[in-house]
Tab-separated table of C-alpha atoms and ligand atoms in Angstrom:
chain	number	residue	atom	x	y	z
A	123	MET	CA	-66.580	59.800	-120.528
A	124	THR	CA	-64.338	57.046	-121.832
A	125	VAL	CA	-64.026	54.006	-119.583
A	126	PRO	CA	-61.361	51.500	-120.650
A	127	LEU	CA	-61.775	47.807	-119.908
A	128	LEU	CA	-58.363	47.908	-118.278
A	129	ASP	CA	-55.845	50.731	-117.811
A	130	LEU	CA	-52.369	49.362	-117.206
A	131	LYS	CA	-50.686	52.728	-117.612
A	132	VAL	CA	-52.399	54.003	-114.467
A	133	GLN	CA	-51.409	50.972	-112.383
A	134	ASN	CA	-47.811	50.805	-113.571
A	135	GLY	CA	-47.351	54.583	-113.763
A	136	ALA	CA	-48.155	54.827	-110.051
A	137	LEU	CA	-45.161	52.538	-109.421
A	138	ASP	CA	-42.797	54.545	-111.624
A	139	SER	CA	-39.890	54.891	-109.185
A	140	GLU	CA	-40.227	51.378	-107.709
A	141	LEU	CA	-40.277	49.752	-111.159
A	142	LYS	CA	-37.309	51.817	-112.352
A	143	ALA	CA	-35.370	50.808	-109.246
A	144	ALA	CA	-36.224	47.146	-109.946
A	145	PHE	CA	-35.044	47.562	-113.539
A	146	GLU	CA	-31.764	49.098	-112.403
A	147	ARG	CA	-31.239	46.377	-109.835
A	148	VAL	CA	-31.420	43.771	-112.602
A	149	LEU	CA	-29.505	45.881	-115.127
A	150	TYR	CA	-26.521	46.353	-112.844
A	151	SER	CA	-26.623	42.824	-111.410
A	152	GLY	CA	-25.285	41.517	-114.722
A	153	HIS	CA	-27.430	38.424	-114.099
A	154	TYR	CA	-30.218	37.882	-116.619
A	155	ILE	CA	-31.260	34.232	-116.349
A	156	LEU	CA	-32.895	32.766	-113.182
A	157	GLY	CA	-30.910	33.484	-109.995
A	158	ALA	CA	-31.718	35.562	-106.915
A	159	GLU	CA	-34.485	37.710	-108.406
A	160	VAL	CA	-36.462	34.675	-109.600
A	161	GLU	CA	-35.844	32.825	-106.334
A	162	GLY	CA	-37.031	35.868	-104.407
A	163	LEU	CA	-40.240	35.976	-106.423
A	164	GLU	CA	-40.795	32.242	-105.945
A	165	ARG	CA	-40.411	32.594	-102.177
A	166	GLU	CA	-42.798	35.538	-102.010
A	167	LEU	CA	-45.368	33.836	-104.219
A	168	SER	CA	-45.242	30.770	-101.987
A	169	ALA	CA	-46.823	32.845	-99.240
A	170	VAL	CA	-49.612	34.034	-101.568
A	171	THR	CA	-50.386	30.579	-102.991
A	172	GLY	CA	-49.999	28.699	-99.706
A	173	THR	CA	-47.820	26.049	-101.358
A	174	ARG	CA	-44.420	24.646	-100.445
A	175	HIS	CA	-42.950	25.165	-103.917
A	176	VAL	CA	-43.378	27.825	-106.571
A	177	ILE	CA	-41.492	27.675	-109.862
A	178	GLY	CA	-41.305	30.842	-111.953
A	179	VAL	CA	-41.966	30.158	-115.635
A	180	SER	CA	-42.278	31.927	-118.961
A	181	SER	CA	-46.094	32.162	-119.122
A	182	GLY	CA	-49.323	30.730	-117.777
A	183	THR	CA	-49.501	28.536	-120.857
A	184	ASP	CA	-46.039	27.135	-120.166
A	185	ALA	CA	-46.991	26.572	-116.528
A	186	ILE	CA	-49.866	24.309	-117.624
A	187	LEU	CA	-47.716	22.539	-120.218
A	188	LEU	CA	-44.904	22.007	-117.725
A	189	ALA	CA	-47.321	20.590	-115.144
A	190	LEU	CA	-48.668	18.082	-117.676
A	191	MET	CA	-45.127	17.163	-118.749
A	192	ALA	CA	-44.053	16.642	-115.122
A	193	LEU	CA	-47.059	14.346	-114.649
A	194	GLU	CA	-46.010	12.431	-117.788
A	195	VAL	CA	-49.266	13.089	-119.612
A	196	GLY	CA	-48.841	12.110	-123.248
A	197	PRO	CA	-50.093	10.136	-126.237
A	198	GLY	CA	-52.843	7.669	-125.356
A	199	ASP	CA	-53.952	9.702	-122.323
A	200	GLU	CA	-57.132	11.711	-121.939
A	201	VAL	CA	-57.435	14.864	-119.864
A	202	ILE	CA	-60.780	16.275	-118.731
A	203	CYS	CA	-61.228	20.059	-118.960
A	204	PRO	CA	-64.020	22.610	-119.378
A	205	SER	CA	-65.035	23.764	-122.830
A	206	PHE	CA	-65.815	27.288	-121.637
A	207	THR	CA	-62.337	28.625	-120.871
A	208	PHE	CA	-59.370	30.289	-122.549
A	209	PHE	CA	-57.742	28.240	-125.300
A	210	ALA	CA	-54.465	27.560	-123.440
A	211	THR	CA	-56.170	25.161	-121.006
A	212	ALA	CA	-56.917	22.670	-123.766
A	213	GLY	CA	-54.144	23.683	-126.160
A	214	CYS	CA	-51.547	22.476	-123.638
A	215	ILE	CA	-53.264	19.104	-123.265
A	216	ALA	CA	-53.235	18.603	-127.040
A	217	ARG	CA	-49.576	19.681	-127.271
A	218	THR	CA	-48.500	16.816	-124.975
A	219	GLY	CA	-50.105	14.403	-127.437
A	220	ALA	CA	-52.960	13.642	-125.028
A	221	LYS	CA	-56.610	14.088	-125.911
A	222	PRO	CA	-58.597	16.960	-124.382
A	223	VAL	CA	-62.042	15.756	-123.301
A	224	PHE	CA	-64.371	18.719	-122.995
A	225	VAL	CA	-66.954	18.972	-120.244
A	226	ASP	CA	-70.099	21.101	-120.165
A	227	SER	CA	-70.565	24.023	-117.768
A	228	GLU	CA	-72.469	23.877	-114.494
A	229	ARG	CA	-76.039	25.156	-114.394
A	230	ASP	CA	-75.233	28.385	-112.542
A	231	GLY	CA	-71.789	29.906	-112.625
A	232	PHE	CA	-68.847	29.311	-114.903
A	233	GLY	CA	-67.350	26.089	-113.570
A	234	MET	CA	-67.560	22.523	-114.867
A	235	ASP	CA	-70.603	20.298	-114.529
A	236	LEU	CA	-68.908	17.610	-112.472
A	237	GLU	CA	-71.585	15.018	-113.215
A	238	ASP	CA	-70.797	15.495	-116.889
A	239	ALA	CA	-67.086	15.236	-116.039
A	240	ALA	CA	-67.682	11.935	-114.216
A	241	ARG	CA	-69.535	10.511	-117.226
A	242	ARG	CA	-66.577	11.294	-119.505
A	243	ILE	CA	-63.954	9.470	-117.445
A	244	THR	CA	-62.565	6.348	-119.150
A	245	SER	CA	-59.709	3.923	-118.481
A	246	ARG	CA	-57.475	6.302	-120.465
A	247	THR	CA	-58.255	9.384	-118.357
A	248	LYS	CA	-55.069	10.515	-116.670
A	249	ALA	CA	-55.864	13.943	-115.260
A	250	ILE	CA	-58.510	16.580	-114.710
A	251	LEU	CA	-57.817	20.261	-115.354
A	252	PRO	CA	-60.301	22.547	-113.551
A	253	VAL	CA	-60.177	26.285	-114.334
A	254	HIS	CA	-60.817	29.014	-111.760
A	255	LEU	CA	-62.456	31.210	-114.341
A	256	PHE	CA	-62.772	34.983	-113.931
A	257	GLY	CA	-61.132	34.819	-110.478
A	258	GLU	CA	-63.528	32.476	-108.727
A	259	MET	CA	-62.551	29.024	-107.629
A	260	GLU	CA	-63.992	25.833	-109.021
A	261	GLN	CA	-65.671	23.437	-106.521
A	262	MET	CA	-62.414	21.813	-105.579
A	263	GLU	CA	-63.682	19.439	-102.852
A	264	ALA	CA	-65.836	17.731	-105.482
A	265	VAL	CA	-63.048	17.812	-108.106
A	266	LEU	CA	-60.612	16.191	-105.668
A	267	ALA	CA	-63.170	13.559	-104.666
A	268	LEU	CA	-63.729	12.656	-108.315
A	269	ALA	CA	-59.967	12.560	-108.969
A	270	LYS	CA	-59.379	10.351	-105.959
A	271	GLU	CA	-62.136	7.940	-106.934
A	272	HIS	CA	-60.601	7.437	-110.392
A	273	GLY	CA	-56.907	7.892	-109.567
A	274	LEU	CA	-56.513	11.077	-111.621
A	275	SER	CA	-53.913	13.805	-111.309
A	276	VAL	CA	-55.250	17.339	-110.835
A	277	VAL	CA	-53.787	20.446	-112.483
A	278	GLU	CA	-55.544	23.673	-111.524
A	279	ASP	CA	-55.600	26.386	-114.161
A	280	ALA	CA	-55.346	29.301	-111.728
A	281	ALA	CA	-54.191	31.755	-114.426
A	282	GLN	CA	-56.980	34.157	-113.421
A	283	ALA	CA	-57.059	33.299	-109.738
A	284	LEU	CA	-53.836	34.078	-107.841
A	285	GLY	CA	-54.926	34.570	-104.225
A	286	ALA	CA	-58.518	33.406	-104.728
A	287	ALA	CA	-59.604	30.888	-102.106
A	288	ARG	CA	-62.336	28.499	-101.128
A	289	ASP	CA	-62.974	27.889	-97.436
A	290	GLY	CA	-59.666	29.624	-96.773
A	291	ARG	CA	-57.645	27.320	-99.020
A	292	LYS	CA	-55.905	29.038	-101.914
A	293	ALA	CA	-56.391	28.470	-105.633
A	294	GLY	CA	-53.583	26.328	-107.005
A	295	SER	CA	-52.837	24.621	-103.680
A	296	TRP	CA	-55.449	21.854	-103.943
A	297	GLY	CA	-54.270	19.789	-106.882
A	298	ASP	CA	-50.934	18.237	-107.834
A	299	PHE	CA	-50.091	21.535	-109.515
A	300	GLY	CA	-51.516	25.047	-109.751
A	301	ALA	CA	-50.671	27.159	-112.814
A	302	TYR	CA	-50.683	30.977	-112.714
A	303	SER	CA	-50.294	33.610	-115.406
A	304	PHE	CA	-48.795	37.079	-115.121
A	305	PHE	CA	-50.000	38.185	-118.542
A	306	PRO	CA	-50.610	41.943	-118.185
A	307	SER	CA	-54.418	41.593	-117.983
A	308	LYS	CA	-54.305	39.142	-115.078
A	309	ASN	CA	-54.706	40.433	-111.503
A	310	LEU	CA	-50.933	40.339	-111.039
A	311	GLY	CA	-49.494	41.298	-114.399
A	312	CYS	CA	-45.889	41.792	-115.413
A	313	LEU	CA	-44.583	44.054	-118.162
A	314	GLY	CA	-44.619	41.228	-120.667
A	315	ASP	CA	-45.168	37.491	-120.323
A	316	GLY	CA	-44.674	35.439	-117.186
A	317	GLY	CA	-46.174	32.656	-115.130
A	318	ALA	CA	-45.648	30.317	-112.197
A	319	LEU	CA	-46.295	26.756	-111.193
A	320	ALA	CA	-47.095	25.759	-107.597
A	321	THR	CA	-47.036	22.382	-105.891
A	322	ASN	CA	-46.789	20.855	-102.430
A	323	ASP	CA	-45.134	17.726	-103.801
A	324	ASP	CA	-41.329	17.724	-103.446
A	325	ARG	CA	-40.781	15.145	-106.191
A	326	LEU	CA	-43.020	16.918	-108.699
A	327	ALA	CA	-41.414	20.272	-107.871
A	328	GLU	CA	-37.964	18.829	-108.541
A	329	ARG	CA	-39.123	17.338	-111.826
A	330	ALA	CA	-40.740	20.593	-112.967
A	331	ARG	CA	-37.585	22.560	-112.109
A	332	ILE	CA	-35.513	20.203	-114.240
A	333	LEU	CA	-38.023	20.282	-117.119
A	334	ARG	CA	-37.924	24.110	-116.993
A	335	VAL	CA	-34.312	23.945	-118.197
A	336	HIS	CA	-34.466	21.316	-120.950
A	337	GLY	CA	-34.674	18.410	-118.510
A	338	MET	CA	-31.073	19.094	-117.628
A	339	ALA	CA	-29.525	17.834	-114.353
A	340	PRO	CA	-26.639	18.268	-113.935
A	341	LYS	CA	-25.595	20.733	-116.625
A	342	TYR	CA	-25.516	19.199	-120.133
A	343	TYR	CA	-26.824	15.868	-118.872
A	344	HIS	CA	-30.449	15.463	-119.894
A	345	LYS	CA	-32.640	13.291	-117.763
A	346	PHE	CA	-35.882	14.214	-119.558
A	347	ILE	CA	-36.899	16.089	-122.675
A	348	GLY	CA	-37.868	19.465	-121.279
A	349	GLY	CA	-37.908	22.952	-122.698
A	350	ASN	CA	-36.977	26.539	-121.988
A	351	PHE	CA	-39.747	27.579	-119.619
A	352	ARG	CA	-37.853	30.222	-117.641
A	353	ILE	CA	-39.222	33.534	-116.400
A	354	ASP	CA	-36.864	36.522	-116.877
A	355	PRO	CA	-35.296	38.034	-113.756
A	356	LEU	CA	-36.443	41.420	-115.057
A	357	GLN	CA	-40.083	40.333	-115.050
A	358	ALA	CA	-39.572	38.693	-111.660
A	359	ALA	CA	-38.237	41.989	-110.297
A	360	PHE	CA	-41.254	43.899	-111.644
A	361	LEU	CA	-43.621	41.297	-110.206
A	362	ARG	CA	-42.013	41.593	-106.773
A	363	VAL	CA	-42.781	45.316	-106.812
A	364	LYS	CA	-46.384	44.722	-107.823
A	365	LEU	CA	-46.849	41.876	-105.360
A	366	GLY	CA	-46.359	44.440	-102.611
A	367	HIS	CA	-49.575	46.129	-103.798
A	368	TYR	CA	-51.530	43.001	-104.607
A	369	ASP	CA	-53.918	43.021	-101.625
A	370	GLU	CA	-54.836	46.591	-102.448
A	371	TYR	CA	-55.564	45.617	-106.099
A	372	THR	CA	-57.771	42.766	-104.932
A	373	ARG	CA	-59.691	45.001	-102.528
A	374	GLY	CA	-60.276	47.475	-105.355
A	375	ARG	CA	-61.691	44.789	-107.646
A	376	GLN	CA	-63.896	43.413	-104.878
A	377	ALA	CA	-65.233	46.888	-104.074
A	378	HIS	CA	-66.127	47.489	-107.744
A	379	ALA	CA	-67.847	44.110	-107.994
A	380	ALA	CA	-69.875	44.855	-104.836
A	381	PHE	CA	-70.805	48.257	-106.262
A	382	TYR	CA	-72.003	46.742	-109.551
A	383	ARG	CA	-73.991	44.068	-107.781
A	384	ASP	CA	-75.619	46.659	-105.562
A	385	ARG	CA	-76.327	49.279	-108.212
A	386	LEU	CA	-77.007	47.068	-111.214
A	387	GLY	CA	-78.962	44.656	-109.030
A	388	SER	CA	-81.608	47.330	-108.466
A	389	VAL	CA	-82.045	48.090	-112.171
A	390	PRO	CA	-85.246	46.518	-113.545
A	391	GLY	CA	-84.302	43.572	-115.730
A	392	VAL	CA	-81.049	42.880	-113.903
A	393	ARG	CA	-80.806	40.314	-111.153
A	394	VAL	CA	-78.352	38.112	-109.377
A	395	GLY	CA	-80.614	35.092	-109.783
A	396	GLY	CA	-81.991	35.783	-113.271
A	397	GLY	CA	-83.751	38.432	-115.366
A	398	GLU	CA	-82.625	39.622	-118.733
A	399	ILE	CA	-79.159	40.338	-117.388
A	400	LEU	CA	-77.713	37.928	-114.858
A	401	LEU	CA	-75.046	39.263	-112.497
A	402	PRO	CA	-72.157	37.126	-111.272
A	403	SER	CA	-71.949	36.237	-107.603
A	404	ALA	CA	-69.349	34.759	-105.278
A	405	GLY	CA	-70.348	31.383	-103.890
A	406	GLU	CA	-70.558	30.572	-100.178
A	407	GLY	CA	-67.069	30.464	-98.615
A	408	SER	CA	-65.510	31.748	-101.824
A	409	PHE	CA	-62.867	34.497	-101.861
A	410	HIS	CA	-63.468	35.814	-105.379
A	411	ILE	CA	-60.747	38.059	-106.822
A	412	TRP	CA	-62.774	39.316	-109.812
A	413	ASN	CA	-60.328	39.062	-112.686
A	414	GLN	CA	-63.438	39.744	-114.732
A	415	PHE	CA	-66.940	40.937	-113.885
A	416	THR	CA	-68.877	38.826	-116.345
A	417	MET	CA	-72.623	39.159	-116.843
A	418	ARG	CA	-74.968	36.991	-118.890
A	419	VAL	CA	-77.399	38.652	-121.253
A	420	ARG	CA	-80.322	36.475	-122.290
A	421	SER	CA	-81.959	36.758	-125.707
A	422	GLU	CA	-85.293	35.355	-126.758
A	423	GLY	CA	-84.703	32.167	-128.666
A	424	GLY	CA	-81.270	31.746	-127.020
A	425	SER	CA	-79.229	33.631	-129.630
A	426	SER	CA	-76.456	36.127	-128.877
A	427	SER	CA	-78.448	39.077	-130.263
A	428	ARG	CA	-79.172	40.955	-126.984
A	429	ARG	CA	-75.629	40.442	-125.693
A	430	ASP	CA	-74.203	41.678	-128.965
A	431	ALA	CA	-76.573	44.666	-128.840
A	432	LEU	CA	-75.311	45.542	-125.336
A	433	ARG	CA	-71.727	45.239	-126.539
A	434	ASP	CA	-72.418	47.577	-129.489
A	435	PHE	CA	-74.221	49.997	-127.149
A	436	LEU	CA	-71.255	50.109	-124.733
A	437	VAL	CA	-68.684	50.402	-127.519
A	438	GLU	CA	-70.682	53.297	-128.971
A	439	ARG	CA	-70.416	55.065	-125.603
A	440	GLN	CA	-66.699	54.267	-125.381
A	441	ILE	CA	-67.146	51.927	-122.460
A	442	GLY	CA	-64.681	49.060	-122.557
A	443	CYS	CA	-66.137	45.567	-122.628
A	444	GLU	CA	-65.062	42.208	-123.970
A	445	ILE	CA	-66.550	38.858	-124.744
A	446	TYR	CA	-64.716	36.204	-122.789
A	447	TYR	CA	-65.213	33.840	-124.631
A	448	PRO	CA	-67.254	33.953	-127.833
A	449	LYS	CA	-66.731	30.331	-128.894
A	450	ALA	CA	-66.677	27.216	-126.706
A	451	LEU	CA	-63.509	25.201	-127.243
A	452	HIS	CA	-65.161	21.975	-128.400
A	453	THR	CA	-66.550	23.924	-131.387
A	454	GLN	CA	-63.171	25.392	-132.405
A	455	GLU	CA	-61.866	24.415	-135.814
A	456	CYS	CA	-58.596	23.039	-134.431
A	457	PHE	CA	-60.481	20.611	-132.154
A	458	ALA	CA	-62.895	19.288	-134.794
A	459	TYR	CA	-60.858	16.047	-134.880
A	460	LEU	CA	-62.083	15.262	-131.366
A	461	GLY	CA	-65.634	14.872	-132.662
A	462	GLN	CA	-67.358	16.829	-129.860
A	463	VAL	CA	-69.836	18.511	-132.176
A	464	GLU	CA	-71.769	21.770	-131.875
A	465	GLY	CA	-74.847	21.220	-129.720
A	466	SER	CA	-73.214	18.537	-127.562
A	467	LEU	CA	-72.306	20.860	-124.655
A	468	PRO	CA	-75.317	23.196	-124.541
A	469	ARG	CA	-74.471	25.162	-121.393
A	470	ALA	CA	-70.938	26.000	-122.510
A	471	GLU	CA	-72.340	27.089	-125.873
A	472	ALA	CA	-74.983	29.257	-124.166
A	473	LEU	CA	-72.287	30.978	-122.078
A	474	ALA	CA	-70.381	31.782	-125.273
A	475	ARG	CA	-73.539	33.477	-126.628
A	476	GLU	CA	-74.490	35.319	-123.419
A	477	CYS	CA	-71.352	36.482	-121.599
A	478	ILE	CA	-69.988	39.996	-121.549
A	479	SER	CA	-67.352	41.450	-119.206
A	480	ILE	CA	-67.292	45.071	-118.018
A	481	PRO	CA	-64.449	47.102	-116.436
A	482	VAL	CA	-63.478	45.969	-112.929
A	483	PHE	CA	-59.774	46.916	-112.795
A	484	PRO	CA	-58.587	48.277	-109.424
A	485	GLU	CA	-57.989	51.876	-110.564
A	486	LEU	CA	-61.511	52.362	-111.950
A	487	THR	CA	-62.774	55.687	-110.545
A	488	PRO	CA	-66.167	56.307	-108.893
A	489	SER	CA	-67.337	58.396	-111.847
A	490	GLN	CA	-66.188	55.746	-114.314
A	491	ARG	CA	-68.200	53.046	-112.542
A	492	GLU	CA	-71.230	55.359	-112.466
A	493	GLU	CA	-70.812	55.761	-116.204
A	494	VAL	CA	-70.848	51.984	-116.695
A	495	VAL	CA	-73.973	51.535	-114.543
A	496	GLY	CA	-75.693	54.437	-116.318
A	497	ALA	CA	-74.984	52.907	-119.696
A	498	VAL	CA	-76.392	49.494	-118.750
A	499	GLU	CA	-79.478	51.265	-117.332
A	500	ALA	CA	-79.884	53.257	-120.511
A	501	PHE	CA	-79.596	50.085	-122.579
A	502	LEU	CA	-82.446	48.421	-120.709
A	503	ARG	CA	-84.694	51.485	-120.637
B	842	PLP	C1	-54.353	33.787	-119.440
B	842	PLP	C2	-54.774	32.390	-119.305
B	842	PLP	C3	-53.920	31.322	-119.605
B	842	PLP	C4	-52.586	31.489	-120.271
B	842	PLP	O1	-51.718	32.366	-119.664
B	842	PLP	P1	-50.586	33.104	-120.542
B	842	PLP	O2	-49.707	33.710	-119.483
B	842	PLP	O3	-51.261	34.122	-121.361
B	842	PLP	O4	-49.884	32.089	-121.324
B	842	PLP	C5	-54.367	30.037	-119.382
B	842	PLP	N1	-55.590	29.802	-118.903
B	842	PLP	C6	-56.452	30.793	-118.603
B	842	PLP	C7	-57.793	30.451	-118.046
B	842	PLP	C8	-56.072	32.118	-118.810
B	842	PLP	O5	-56.934	33.097	-118.528
């Protein structure tokens, strides 16, 4: 049986008539830039993010960039971020002219080692950019305490974490800004690119709204140098349809994650706390939304050989899997100029050698999940 890593046709096909109605609503409105559809989405997202303001933007990447621009991060500034994350986190920092300063990963889990972060703060550090990777929140109390101590702005990369929470407080609502992505593989995906930026700060919200349209206020008078960071009303309309099903999607992902932890956790060699394969877990007080179910596969000598063997084994059996992410950012060619050499962030580098993600999308069927568990069992036998 084939098990895809993600099947968007099933999710969107089930919404056939609702999505077509949304398309027609936009088509016949004659209004294709910002306006009521985008405002409607922003209002509805506000309830999900628990923030006063939400600004619909063109992508998760642009949400991060816009946040940094609104905070006036630029040349001469340093911004702290994890090395084990998707490229956009650090790419946006570099695009403002600031310097990304990469931090190692925590001992367990996928977040930042905040002691390492503290050691890397200098007089030039302007902001810290935690990432809620794979749908689980970073330890935000500690991030905020560190930021407060050093007077840093906080931008949360919540691209994978819309609706995730920690002690009841939502991802993206803790920092100065929270950035979300609606790339199709995210938990709330549109039919193309899209994103959003959240904030509780009225002044920052105003600034971000102006920067979204070339820094223009009023029309043709440019206060700042902004860009075109607008989300399309068509994508906003699709997202509003899918937002109505979002809780159900989250429950599906959580049920699959619980199933894997239960079933895989009883396979010899697989454990939550260790073993050859290490299963992910949700921390205390954490509402994990499982954008990915990411395991760690240990090899003797610390290479990627066992993980790569599991990947080949799953691919052979037509079971979708992916390596998020195979190369820590501080070792990427484009960031060589920063001088954070290979070997300097050992935990982030180990994650890049050990991680593998298996299917956890909401529409996964019971027999498909059995197939995945059976394949991992067979691999270890
Ligand atoms: C997807 C993602 C982004 C970028 O979002 P896009 O909408 O693809 O631009 C940024 N950071 C993380 C952690 C992501 O997963």
